[in-house]
XYZ file of N, CA and C in Angstrom:
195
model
N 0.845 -1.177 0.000
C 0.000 0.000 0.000
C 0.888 1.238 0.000
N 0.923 2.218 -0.708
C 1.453 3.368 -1.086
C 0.772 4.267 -0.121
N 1.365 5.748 0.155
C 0.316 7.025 1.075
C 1.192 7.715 0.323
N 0.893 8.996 0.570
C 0.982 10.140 0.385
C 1.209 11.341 1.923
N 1.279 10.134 3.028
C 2.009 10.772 4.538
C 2.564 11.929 4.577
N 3.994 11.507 4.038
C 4.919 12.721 4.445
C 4.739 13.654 2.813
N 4.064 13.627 1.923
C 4.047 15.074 1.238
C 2.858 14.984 1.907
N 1.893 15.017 2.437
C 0.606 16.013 2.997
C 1.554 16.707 4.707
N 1.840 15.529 5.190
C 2.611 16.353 6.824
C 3.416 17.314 6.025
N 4.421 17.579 5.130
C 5.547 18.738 5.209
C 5.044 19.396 4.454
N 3.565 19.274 3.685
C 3.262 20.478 2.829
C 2.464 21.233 4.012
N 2.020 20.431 4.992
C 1.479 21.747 5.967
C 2.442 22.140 7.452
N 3.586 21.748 6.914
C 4.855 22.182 7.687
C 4.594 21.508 9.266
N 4.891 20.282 9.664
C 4.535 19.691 10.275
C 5.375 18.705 10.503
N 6.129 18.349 11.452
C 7.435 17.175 11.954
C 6.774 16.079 12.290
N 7.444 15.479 11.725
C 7.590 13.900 12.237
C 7.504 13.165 13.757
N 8.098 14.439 14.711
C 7.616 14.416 15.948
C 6.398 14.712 16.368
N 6.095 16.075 15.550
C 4.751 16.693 16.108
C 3.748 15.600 15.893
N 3.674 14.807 14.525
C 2.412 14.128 13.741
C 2.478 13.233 14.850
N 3.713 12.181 15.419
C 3.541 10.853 16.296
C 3.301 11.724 17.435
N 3.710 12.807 18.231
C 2.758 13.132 19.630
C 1.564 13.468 19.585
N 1.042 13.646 18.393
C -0.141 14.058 17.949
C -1.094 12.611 17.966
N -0.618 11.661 17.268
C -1.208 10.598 17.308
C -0.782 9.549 18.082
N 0.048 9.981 19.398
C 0.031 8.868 19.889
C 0.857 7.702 19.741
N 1.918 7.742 18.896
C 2.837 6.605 18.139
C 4.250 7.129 18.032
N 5.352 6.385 18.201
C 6.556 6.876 18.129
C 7.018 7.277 16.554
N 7.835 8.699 16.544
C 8.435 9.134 15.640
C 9.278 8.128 14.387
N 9.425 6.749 15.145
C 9.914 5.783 14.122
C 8.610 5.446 13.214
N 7.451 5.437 13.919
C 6.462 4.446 13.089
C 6.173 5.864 12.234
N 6.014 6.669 12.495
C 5.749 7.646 11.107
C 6.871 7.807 10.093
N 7.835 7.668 10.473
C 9.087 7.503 9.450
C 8.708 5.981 8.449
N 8.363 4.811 9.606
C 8.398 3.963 8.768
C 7.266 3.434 7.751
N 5.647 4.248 8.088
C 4.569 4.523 7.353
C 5.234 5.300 5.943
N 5.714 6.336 6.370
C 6.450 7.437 5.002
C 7.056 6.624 4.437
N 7.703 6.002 4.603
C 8.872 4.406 3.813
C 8.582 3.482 3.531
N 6.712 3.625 3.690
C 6.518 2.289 3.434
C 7.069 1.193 3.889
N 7.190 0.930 4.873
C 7.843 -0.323 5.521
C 6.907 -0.778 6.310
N 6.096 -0.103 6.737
C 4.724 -0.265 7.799
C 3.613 0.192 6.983
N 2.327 -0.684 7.409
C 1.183 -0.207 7.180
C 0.645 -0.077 8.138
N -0.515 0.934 8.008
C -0.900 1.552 9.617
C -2.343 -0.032 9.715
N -2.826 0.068 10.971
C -4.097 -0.259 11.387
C -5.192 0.417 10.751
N -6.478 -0.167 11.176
C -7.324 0.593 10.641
C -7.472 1.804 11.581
N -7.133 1.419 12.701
C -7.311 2.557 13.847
C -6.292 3.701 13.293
N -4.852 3.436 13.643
C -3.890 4.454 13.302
C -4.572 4.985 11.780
N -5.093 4.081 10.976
C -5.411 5.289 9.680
C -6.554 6.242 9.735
N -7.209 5.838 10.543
C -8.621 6.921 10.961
C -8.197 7.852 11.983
N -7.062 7.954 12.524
C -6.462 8.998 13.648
C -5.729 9.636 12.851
N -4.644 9.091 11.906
C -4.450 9.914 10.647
C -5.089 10.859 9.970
N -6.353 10.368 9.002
C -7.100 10.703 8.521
C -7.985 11.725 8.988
N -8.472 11.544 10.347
C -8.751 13.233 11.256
C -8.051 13.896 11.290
N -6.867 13.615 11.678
C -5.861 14.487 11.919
C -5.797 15.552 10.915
N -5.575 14.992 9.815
C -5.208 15.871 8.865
C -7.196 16.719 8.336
N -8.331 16.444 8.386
C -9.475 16.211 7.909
C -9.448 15.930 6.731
N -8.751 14.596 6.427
C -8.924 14.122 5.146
C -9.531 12.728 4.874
N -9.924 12.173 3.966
C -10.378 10.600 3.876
C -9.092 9.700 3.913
N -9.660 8.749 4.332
C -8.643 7.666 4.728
C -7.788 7.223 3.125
N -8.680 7.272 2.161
C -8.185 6.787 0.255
C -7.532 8.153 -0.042
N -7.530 9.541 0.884
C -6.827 10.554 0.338
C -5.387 10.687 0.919
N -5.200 9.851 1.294
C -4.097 9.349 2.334
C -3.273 8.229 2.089
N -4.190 7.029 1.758
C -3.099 6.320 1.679
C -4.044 5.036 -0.131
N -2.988 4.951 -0.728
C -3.749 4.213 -1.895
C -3.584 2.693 -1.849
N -4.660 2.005 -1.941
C -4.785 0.631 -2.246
C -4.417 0.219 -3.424
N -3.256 -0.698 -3.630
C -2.877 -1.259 -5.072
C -3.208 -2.911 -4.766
N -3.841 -3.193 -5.801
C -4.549 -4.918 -5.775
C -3.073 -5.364 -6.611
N -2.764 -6.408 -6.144
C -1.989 -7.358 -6.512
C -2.491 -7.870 -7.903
């Protein structure tokens, strides 16, 4: 699964620290969401997805195998 994380956090000028104290999750797991190395929960993507007031598909894209 692909996102679009870290260009929506640094286009509204916003750290990597601030977003994980914001949501609750260490500064690694938002690095490693941005890197794609992690996919969030459904929970972490709907705390995301407020966060920013965006939809959860404006955030992060589903690619079918």
């Amino acid at each position: 699964m692909k996102n679009r994380l870290e260009e929506i956090r640094t286009a509204k000028g916003i750290k990597q620290e601030e977003l994980a104290k914001a949501l609750e999750v260490s500064r690694q797991t938002i690095s490693s969401l941005e890197n794609g190395k992690y996919n969030p929960s459904i929970l972490l993507a709907f705390k995301i997805a407020r966060y920013f007031q965006l939809s959860i598909e404006d955030i992060f894209i589903y690619e079918e195998e």
